[in-house]
Amino acid sequence: MSPLHTPDSALRLRPATAEDCDTLLRLIRGLAEYEHLLDRVTATPEQLRATLFGERPAAEALLAEWQGEPAGFALFFPNYSTFLAQPGLYLEDLFVLPERRGLGIGKALLQALAALAVQRGCGRFEWSVLDWNQPAIDFYQAMGATVMPDWRICRVTGEALQRLGTAG
């Protein structure tokens, strides 16, 4: 994935590198603060480095820079649709700093990921949105997304994951 930069724009999108882990963590913490979940962030730059840029990367990230300064990010990974028998792209997190919203950064990140999904032969590009985040819902719908009202996310973490993984 090559950097996206238009000559007349202050916006540059580029793949995050291992050197960006401190910046990514600051942006992740900004997202968590916005979602009122800051107390749940336990990630460290070292963990990000190992899981995103180590021997077996679990995800990829795009970093958005506005006039050379970090302005937002998108973290994503492949998934798979058995119904389509095609890979997909799942957007885990999209965040733009509050002071940089309204400049087209979120739209540019979504467009770049959609283009990447097309390039990679994906049948779907998906993500989740919190039900109370109406500004995000409106933004995603304006970008052509369908909010799936009948689907709910299931999650197993912590001790429950340990129990499920060792049940026998």
JSON list of C-alpha atoms in Angstrom, two decimals:
[
{"chain": "A", "resi": 1, "resn": "MET", "atom": "CA", "xyz": [0.00, 0.00, 0.00]},
{"chain": "A", "resi": 2, "resn": "SER", "atom": "CA", "xyz": [1.60, 3.23, -1.09]},
{"chain": "A", "resi": 3, "resn": "PRO", "atom": "CA", "xyz": [1.07, 6.62, 0.54]},
{"chain": "A", "resi": 4, "resn": "LEU", "atom": "CA", "xyz": [-1.82, 8.71, -0.73]},
{"chain": "A", "resi": 5, "resn": "HIS", "atom": "CA", "xyz": [-1.02, 12.37, -1.08]},
{"chain": "A", "resi": 6, "resn": "THR", "atom": "CA", "xyz": [-2.46, 14.91, -3.43]},
{"chain": "A", "resi": 7, "resn": "PRO", "atom": "CA", "xyz": [-0.29, 17.89, -4.31]},
{"chain": "A", "resi": 8, "resn": "ASP", "atom": "CA", "xyz": [-3.00, 20.42, -3.46]},
{"chain": "A", "resi": 9, "resn": "SER", "atom": "CA", "xyz": [-3.93, 18.79, -0.18]},
{"chain": "A", "resi": 10, "resn": "ALA", "atom": "CA", "xyz": [-2.53, 18.98, 3.32]},
{"chain": "A", "resi": 11, "resn": "LEU", "atom": "CA", "xyz": [-3.67, 15.37, 3.82]},
{"chain": "A", "resi": 12, "resn": "ARG", "atom": "CA", "xyz": [-1.39, 12.37, 3.50]},
{"chain": "A", "resi": 13, "resn": "LEU", "atom": "CA", "xyz": [-2.40, 8.77, 4.16]},
{"chain": "A", "resi": 14, "resn": "ARG", "atom": "CA", "xyz": [0.29, 6.17, 4.61]},
{"chain": "A", "resi": 15, "resn": "PRO", "atom": "CA", "xyz": [0.74, 2.69, 6.02]},
{"chain": "A", "resi": 16, "resn": "ALA", "atom": "CA", "xyz": [1.76, 2.82, 9.66]},
{"chain": "A", "resi": 17, "resn": "THR", "atom": "CA", "xyz": [5.20, 1.48, 10.50]},
{"chain": "A", "resi": 18, "resn": "ALA", "atom": "CA", "xyz": [6.76, 0.11, 13.68]},
{"chain": "A", "resi": 19, "resn": "GLU", "atom": "CA", "xyz": [8.10, 3.60, 14.35]},
{"chain": "A", "resi": 20, "resn": "ASP", "atom": "CA", "xyz": [4.50, 4.88, 14.61]},
{"chain": "A", "resi": 21, "resn": "CYS", "atom": "CA", "xyz": [3.48, 2.77, 17.63]},
{"chain": "A", "resi": 22, "resn": "ASP", "atom": "CA", "xyz": [3.61, 5.67, 20.13]},
{"chain": "A", "resi": 23, "resn": "THR", "atom": "CA", "xyz": [1.48, 7.77, 17.76]},
{"chain": "A", "resi": 24, "resn": "LEU", "atom": "CA", "xyz": [-0.95, 4.92, 17.17]},
{"chain": "A", "resi": 25, "resn": "LEU", "atom": "CA", "xyz": [-1.37, 4.41, 20.90]},
{"chain": "A", "resi": 26, "resn": "ARG", "atom": "CA", "xyz": [-2.08, 8.13, 21.41]},
{"chain": "A", "resi": 27, "resn": "LEU", "atom": "CA", "xyz": [-4.76, 7.93, 18.71]},
{"chain": "A", "resi": 28, "resn": "ILE", "atom": "CA", "xyz": [-6.19, 4.69, 20.15]},
{"chain": "A", "resi": 29, "resn": "ARG", "atom": "CA", "xyz": [-6.43, 6.39, 23.54]},
{"chain": "A", "resi": 30, "resn": "GLY", "atom": "CA", "xyz": [-8.17, 9.35, 21.86]},
{"chain": "A", "resi": 31, "resn": "LEU", "atom": "CA", "xyz": [-10.72, 6.97, 20.35]},
{"chain": "A", "resi": 32, "resn": "ALA", "atom": "CA", "xyz": [-11.24, 5.23, 23.68]},
{"chain": "A", "resi": 33, "resn": "GLU", "atom": "CA", "xyz": [-11.75, 8.58, 25.41]},
{"chain": "A", "resi": 34, "resn": "TYR", "atom": "CA", "xyz": [-14.36, 9.57, 22.81]},
{"chain": "A", "resi": 35, "resn": "GLU", "atom": "CA", "xyz": [-16.15, 6.24, 23.34]},
{"chain": "A", "resi": 36, "resn": "HIS", "atom": "CA", "xyz": [-15.96, 6.60, 27.16]},
{"chain": "A", "resi": 37, "resn": "LEU", "atom": "CA", "xyz": [-13.81, 3.45, 27.31]},
{"chain": "A", "resi": 38, "resn": "LEU", "atom": "CA", "xyz": [-10.39, 4.85, 28.20]},
{"chain": "A", "resi": 39, "resn": "ASP", "atom": "CA", "xyz": [-10.22, 2.67, 31.33]},
{"chain": "A", "resi": 40, "resn": "ARG", "atom": "CA", "xyz": [-10.22, -0.42, 29.08]},
{"chain": "A", "resi": 41, "resn": "VAL", "atom": "CA", "xyz": [-7.08, 0.48, 27.13]},
{"chain": "A", "resi": 42, "resn": "THR", "atom": "CA", "xyz": [-4.21, -1.71, 28.29]},
{"chain": "A", "resi": 43, "resn": "ALA", "atom": "CA", "xyz": [-2.20, -1.68, 25.04]},
{"chain": "A", "resi": 44, "resn": "THR", "atom": "CA", "xyz": [1.41, -0.52, 25.07]},
{"chain": "A", "resi": 45, "resn": "PRO", "atom": "CA", "xyz": [3.64, 0.61, 22.20]},
{"chain": "A", "resi": 46, "resn": "GLU", "atom": "CA", "xyz": [5.61, -2.62, 22.64]},
{"chain": "A", "resi": 47, "resn": "GLN", "atom": "CA", "xyz": [2.46, -4.73, 22.29]},
{"chain": "A", "resi": 48, "resn": "LEU", "atom": "CA", "xyz": [1.42, -2.80, 19.19]},
{"chain": "A", "resi": 49, "resn": "ARG", "atom": "CA", "xyz": [4.89, -3.28, 17.71]},
{"chain": "A", "resi": 50, "resn": "ALA", "atom": "CA", "xyz": [4.76, -7.04, 18.33]},
{"chain": "A", "resi": 51, "resn": "THR", "atom": "CA", "xyz": [1.20, -7.60, 17.10]},
{"chain": "A", "resi": 52, "resn": "LEU", "atom": "CA", "xyz": [1.15, -5.22, 14.14]},
{"chain": "A", "resi": 53, "resn": "PHE", "atom": "CA", "xyz": [4.74, -5.41, 12.91]},
{"chain": "A", "resi": 54, "resn": "GLY", "atom": "CA", "xyz": [6.12, -8.63, 14.37]},
{"chain": "A", "resi": 55, "resn": "GLU", "atom": "CA", "xyz": [6.62, -12.05, 12.83]},
{"chain": "A", "resi": 56, "resn": "ARG", "atom": "CA", "xyz": [2.89, -12.59, 12.23]},
{"chain": "A", "resi": 57, "resn": "PRO", "atom": "CA", "xyz": [1.06, -9.24, 11.92]},
{"chain": "A", "resi": 58, "resn": "ALA", "atom": "CA", "xyz": [-2.54, -9.47, 13.14]},
{"chain": "A", "resi": 59, "resn": "ALA", "atom": "CA", "xyz": [-3.71, -6.26, 11.47]},
{"chain": "A", "resi": 60, "resn": "GLU", "atom": "CA", "xyz": [-2.62, -3.28, 9.40]},
{"chain": "A", "resi": 61, "resn": "ALA", "atom": "CA", "xyz": [-3.04, 0.43, 10.02]},
{"chain": "A", "resi": 62, "resn": "LEU", "atom": "CA", "xyz": [-3.26, 3.54, 7.90]},
{"chain": "A", "resi": 63, "resn": "LEU", "atom": "CA", "xyz": [-2.05, 6.76, 9.46]},
{"chain": "A", "resi": 64, "resn": "ALA", "atom": "CA", "xyz": [-3.57, 10.06, 8.37]},
{"chain": "A", "resi": 65, "resn": "GLU", "atom": "CA", "xyz": [-1.37, 13.14, 8.58]},
{"chain": "A", "resi": 66, "resn": "TRP", "atom": "CA", "xyz": [-2.61, 16.71, 8.19]},
{"chain": "A", "resi": 67, "resn": "GLN", "atom": "CA", "xyz": [0.12, 19.20, 7.35]},
{"chain": "A", "resi": 68, "resn": "GLY", "atom": "CA", "xyz": [2.69, 16.65, 8.49]},
{"chain": "A", "resi": 69, "resn": "GLU", "atom": "CA", "xyz": [1.11, 16.00, 11.90]},
{"chain": "A", "resi": 70, "resn": "PRO", "atom": "CA", "xyz": [-0.81, 12.85, 12.97]},
{"chain": "A", "resi": 71, "resn": "ALA", "atom": "CA", "xyz": [-4.55, 13.47, 12.53]},
{"chain": "A", "resi": 72, "resn": "GLY", "atom": "CA", "xyz": [-6.18, 10.03, 12.58]},
{"chain": "A", "resi": 73, "resn": "PHE", "atom": "CA", "xyz": [-5.89, 6.36, 11.81]},
{"chain": "A", "resi": 74, "resn": "ALA", "atom": "CA", "xyz": [-7.70, 3.29, 10.56]},
{"chain": "A", "resi": 75, "resn": "LEU", "atom": "CA", "xyz": [-6.82, -0.19, 11.81]},
{"chain": "A", "resi": 76, "resn": "PHE", "atom": "CA", "xyz": [-8.07, -3.14, 9.75]},
{"chain": "A", "resi": 77, "resn": "PHE", "atom": "CA", "xyz": [-7.58, -6.84, 9.04]},
{"chain": "A", "resi": 78, "resn": "PRO", "atom": "CA", "xyz": [-8.83, -9.50, 6.65]},
{"chain": "A", "resi": 79, "resn": "ASN", "atom": "CA", "xyz": [-11.92, -11.56, 7.31]},
{"chain": "A", "resi": 80, "resn": "TYR", "atom": "CA", "xyz": [-13.80, -14.08, 5.20]},
{"chain": "A", "resi": 81, "resn": "SER", "atom": "CA", "xyz": [-17.35, -14.57, 3.93]},
{"chain": "A", "resi": 82, "resn": "THR", "atom": "CA", "xyz": [-18.38, -18.19, 3.53]},
{"chain": "A", "resi": 83, "resn": "PHE", "atom": "CA", "xyz": [-21.55, -17.06, 1.72]},
{"chain": "A", "resi": 84, "resn": "LEU", "atom": "CA", "xyz": [-19.51, -15.20, -0.90]},
{"chain": "A", "resi": 85, "resn": "ALA", "atom": "CA", "xyz": [-16.46, -17.51, -0.72]},
{"chain": "A", "resi": 86, "resn": "GLN", "atom": "CA", "xyz": [-14.40, -14.32, -0.77]},
{"chain": "A", "resi": 87, "resn": "PRO", "atom": "CA", "xyz": [-12.10, -12.50, 1.57]},
{"chain": "A", "resi": 88, "resn": "GLY", "atom": "CA", "xyz": [-13.28, -9.30, 3.19]},
{"chain": "A", "resi": 89, "resn": "LEU", "atom": "CA", "xyz": [-11.77, -6.34, 4.95]},
{"chain": "A", "resi": 90, "resn": "TYR", "atom": "CA", "xyz": [-12.82, -5.53, 8.51]},
{"chain": "A", "resi": 91, "resn": "LEU", "atom": "CA", "xyz": [-12.26, -2.04, 9.90]},
{"chain": "A", "resi": 92, "resn": "GLU", "atom": "CA", "xyz": [-11.63, -2.36, 13.62]},
{"chain": "A", "resi": 93, "resn": "ASP", "atom": "CA", "xyz": [-11.06, 1.30, 14.40]},
{"chain": "A", "resi": 94, "resn": "LEU", "atom": "CA", "xyz": [-11.42, 4.61, 12.59]},
{"chain": "A", "resi": 95, "resn": "PHE", "atom": "CA", "xyz": [-10.57, 7.80, 14.45]},
{"chain": "A", "resi": 96, "resn": "VAL", "atom": "CA", "xyz": [-9.88, 11.41, 13.53]},
{"chain": "A", "resi": 97, "resn": "LEU", "atom": "CA", "xyz": [-8.72, 13.89, 16.14]},
{"chain": "A", "resi": 98, "resn": "PRO", "atom": "CA", "xyz": [-11.61, 16.21, 17.13]},
{"chain": "A", "resi": 99, "resn": "GLU", "atom": "CA", "xyz": [-9.73, 19.31, 15.96]},
{"chain": "A", "resi": 100, "resn": "ARG", "atom": "CA", "xyz": [-9.23, 17.73, 12.50]},
{"chain": "A", "resi": 101, "resn": "ARG", "atom": "CA", "xyz": [-12.80, 16.58, 11.88]},
{"chain": "A", "resi": 102, "resn": "GLY", "atom": "CA", "xyz": [-14.66, 18.10, 8.95]},
{"chain": "A", "resi": 103, "resn": "LEU", "atom": "CA", "xyz": [-11.56, 18.18, 6.73]},
{"chain": "A", "resi": 104, "resn": "GLY", "atom": "CA", "xyz": [-12.37, 14.98, 4.81]},
{"chain": "A", "resi": 105, "resn": "ILE", "atom": "CA", "xyz": [-9.88, 12.80, 6.69]},
{"chain": "A", "resi": 106, "resn": "GLY", "atom": "CA", "xyz": [-12.38, 10.14, 7.76]},
{"chain": "A", "resi": 107, "resn": "LYS", "atom": "CA", "xyz": [-13.82, 10.03, 4.26]},
{"chain": "A", "resi": 108, "resn": "ALA", "atom": "CA", "xyz": [-10.34, 9.68, 2.75]},
{"chain": "A", "resi": 109, "resn": "LEU", "atom": "CA", "xyz": [-9.50, 6.82, 5.13]},
{"chain": "A", "resi": 110, "resn": "LEU", "atom": "CA", "xyz": [-12.71, 4.97, 4.24]},
{"chain": "A", "resi": 111, "resn": "GLN", "atom": "CA", "xyz": [-12.16, 5.53, 0.52]},
{"chain": "A", "resi": 112, "resn": "ALA", "atom": "CA", "xyz": [-8.57, 4.29, 0.76]},
{"chain": "A", "resi": 113, "resn": "LEU", "atom": "CA", "xyz": [-9.69, 1.13, 2.57]},
{"chain": "A", "resi": 114, "resn": "ALA", "atom": "CA", "xyz": [-12.52, 0.54, 0.10]},
{"chain": "A", "resi": 115, "resn": "ALA", "atom": "CA", "xyz": [-9.99, 0.85, -2.74]},
{"chain": "A", "resi": 116, "resn": "LEU", "atom": "CA", "xyz": [-7.70, -1.59, -0.95]},
{"chain": "A", "resi": 117, "resn": "ALA", "atom": "CA", "xyz": [-10.61, -4.03, -0.51]},
{"chain": "A", "resi": 118, "resn": "VAL", "atom": "CA", "xyz": [-11.34, -3.83, -4.23]},
{"chain": "A", "resi": 119, "resn": "GLN", "atom": "CA", "xyz": [-7.64, -4.26, -5.06]},
{"chain": "A", "resi": 120, "resn": "ARG", "atom": "CA", "xyz": [-7.46, -7.35, -2.82]},
{"chain": "A", "resi": 121, "resn": "GLY", "atom": "CA", "xyz": [-10.57, -8.92, -4.35]},
{"chain": "A", "resi": 122, "resn": "CYS", "atom": "CA", "xyz": [-12.71, -8.55, -1.25]},
{"chain": "A", "resi": 123, "resn": "GLY", "atom": "CA", "xyz": [-16.44, -9.11, -1.43]},
{"chain": "A", "resi": 124, "resn": "ARG", "atom": "CA", "xyz": [-17.15, -7.01, 1.67]},
{"chain": "A", "resi": 125, "resn": "PHE", "atom": "CA", "xyz": [-15.82, -4.09, 3.65]},
{"chain": "A", "resi": 126, "resn": "GLU", "atom": "CA", "xyz": [-17.36, -4.10, 7.12]},
{"chain": "A", "resi": 127, "resn": "TRP", "atom": "CA", "xyz": [-17.13, -2.45, 10.52]},
{"chain": "A", "resi": 128, "resn": "SER", "atom": "CA", "xyz": [-19.15, -1.86, 13.68]},
{"chain": "A", "resi": 129, "resn": "VAL", "atom": "CA", "xyz": [-20.47, 1.35, 15.15]},
{"chain": "A", "resi": 130, "resn": "LEU", "atom": "CA", "xyz": [-21.76, 2.06, 18.65]},
{"chain": "A", "resi": 131, "resn": "ASP", "atom": "CA", "xyz": [-25.53, 2.51, 18.64]},
{"chain": "A", "resi": 132, "resn": "TRP", "atom": "CA", "xyz": [-25.31, 5.86, 20.47]},
{"chain": "A", "resi": 133, "resn": "ASN", "atom": "CA", "xyz": [-22.82, 7.36, 18.00]},
{"chain": "A", "resi": 134, "resn": "GLN", "atom": "CA", "xyz": [-25.33, 9.01, 15.68]},
{"chain": "A", "resi": 135, "resn": "PRO", "atom": "CA", "xyz": [-22.78, 11.34, 14.04]},
{"chain": "A", "resi": 136, "resn": "ALA", "atom": "CA", "xyz": [-20.73, 8.30, 12.99]},
{"chain": "A", "resi": 137, "resn": "ILE", "atom": "CA", "xyz": [-23.85, 6.41, 11.85]},
{"chain": "A", "resi": 138, "resn": "ASP", "atom": "CA", "xyz": [-24.93, 9.38, 9.74]},
{"chain": "A", "resi": 139, "resn": "PHE", "atom": "CA", "xyz": [-21.43, 9.73, 8.29]},
{"chain": "A", "resi": 140, "resn": "TYR", "atom": "CA", "xyz": [-21.19, 6.03, 7.39]},
{"chain": "A", "resi": 141, "resn": "GLN", "atom": "CA", "xyz": [-24.64, 6.02, 5.79]},
{"chain": "A", "resi": 142, "resn": "ALA", "atom": "CA", "xyz": [-23.71, 9.11, 3.77]},
{"chain": "A", "resi": 143, "resn": "MET", "atom": "CA", "xyz": [-20.69, 7.13, 2.53]},
{"chain": "A", "resi": 144, "resn": "GLY", "atom": "CA", "xyz": [-23.00, 4.36, 1.29]},
{"chain": "A", "resi": 145, "resn": "ALA", "atom": "CA", "xyz": [-22.83, 1.96, 4.24]},
{"chain": "A", "resi": 146, "resn": "THR", "atom": "CA", "xyz": [-25.81, -0.02, 5.44]},
{"chain": "A", "resi": 147, "resn": "VAL", "atom": "CA", "xyz": [-26.18, -0.26, 9.22]},
{"chain": "A", "resi": 148, "resn": "MET", "atom": "CA", "xyz": [-27.24, -3.86, 9.87]},
{"chain": "A", "resi": 149, "resn": "PRO", "atom": "CA", "xyz": [-30.03, -3.62, 12.49]},
{"chain": "A", "resi": 150, "resn": "ASP", "atom": "CA", "xyz": [-30.50, -7.36, 12.97]},
{"chain": "A", "resi": 151, "resn": "TRP", "atom": "CA", "xyz": [-26.91, -8.21, 13.84]},
{"chain": "A", "resi": 152, "resn": "ARG", "atom": "CA", "xyz": [-25.32, -8.11, 17.30]},
{"chain": "A", "resi": 153, "resn": "ILE", "atom": "CA", "xyz": [-21.65, -8.54, 18.19]},
{"chain": "A", "resi": 154, "resn": "CYS", "atom": "CA", "xyz": [-20.75, -11.49, 20.42]},
{"chain": "A", "resi": 155, "resn": "ARG", "atom": "CA", "xyz": [-17.55, -11.25, 22.43]},
{"chain": "A", "resi": 156, "resn": "VAL", "atom": "CA", "xyz": [-15.71, -13.51, 24.86]},
{"chain": "A", "resi": 157, "resn": "THR", "atom": "CA", "xyz": [-12.75, -12.01, 26.75]},
{"chain": "A", "resi": 158, "resn": "GLY", "atom": "CA", "xyz": [-10.66, -12.42, 29.88]},
{"chain": "A", "resi": 159, "resn": "GLU", "atom": "CA", "xyz": [-11.59, -15.23, 32.26]},
{"chain": "A", "resi": 160, "resn": "ALA", "atom": "CA", "xyz": [-14.59, -16.24, 30.14]},
{"chain": "A", "resi": 161, "resn": "LEU", "atom": "CA", "xyz": [-12.26, -16.73, 27.14]},
{"chain": "A", "resi": 162, "resn": "GLN", "atom": "CA", "xyz": [-9.89, -18.77, 29.29]},
{"chain": "A", "resi": 163, "resn": "ARG", "atom": "CA", "xyz": [-12.75, -20.98, 30.51]},
{"chain": "A", "resi": 164, "resn": "LEU", "atom": "CA", "xyz": [-14.15, -21.46, 27.02]},
{"chain": "A", "resi": 165, "resn": "GLY", "atom": "CA", "xyz": [-10.72, -22.23, 25.61]},
{"chain": "A", "resi": 166, "resn": "THR", "atom": "CA", "xyz": [-9.95, -24.83, 28.22]},
{"chain": "A", "resi": 167, "resn": "ALA", "atom": "CA", "xyz": [-13.42, -26.40, 28.50]},
{"chain": "A", "resi": 168, "resn": "GLY", "atom": "CA", "xyz": [-13.32, -29.99, 27.60]}
]
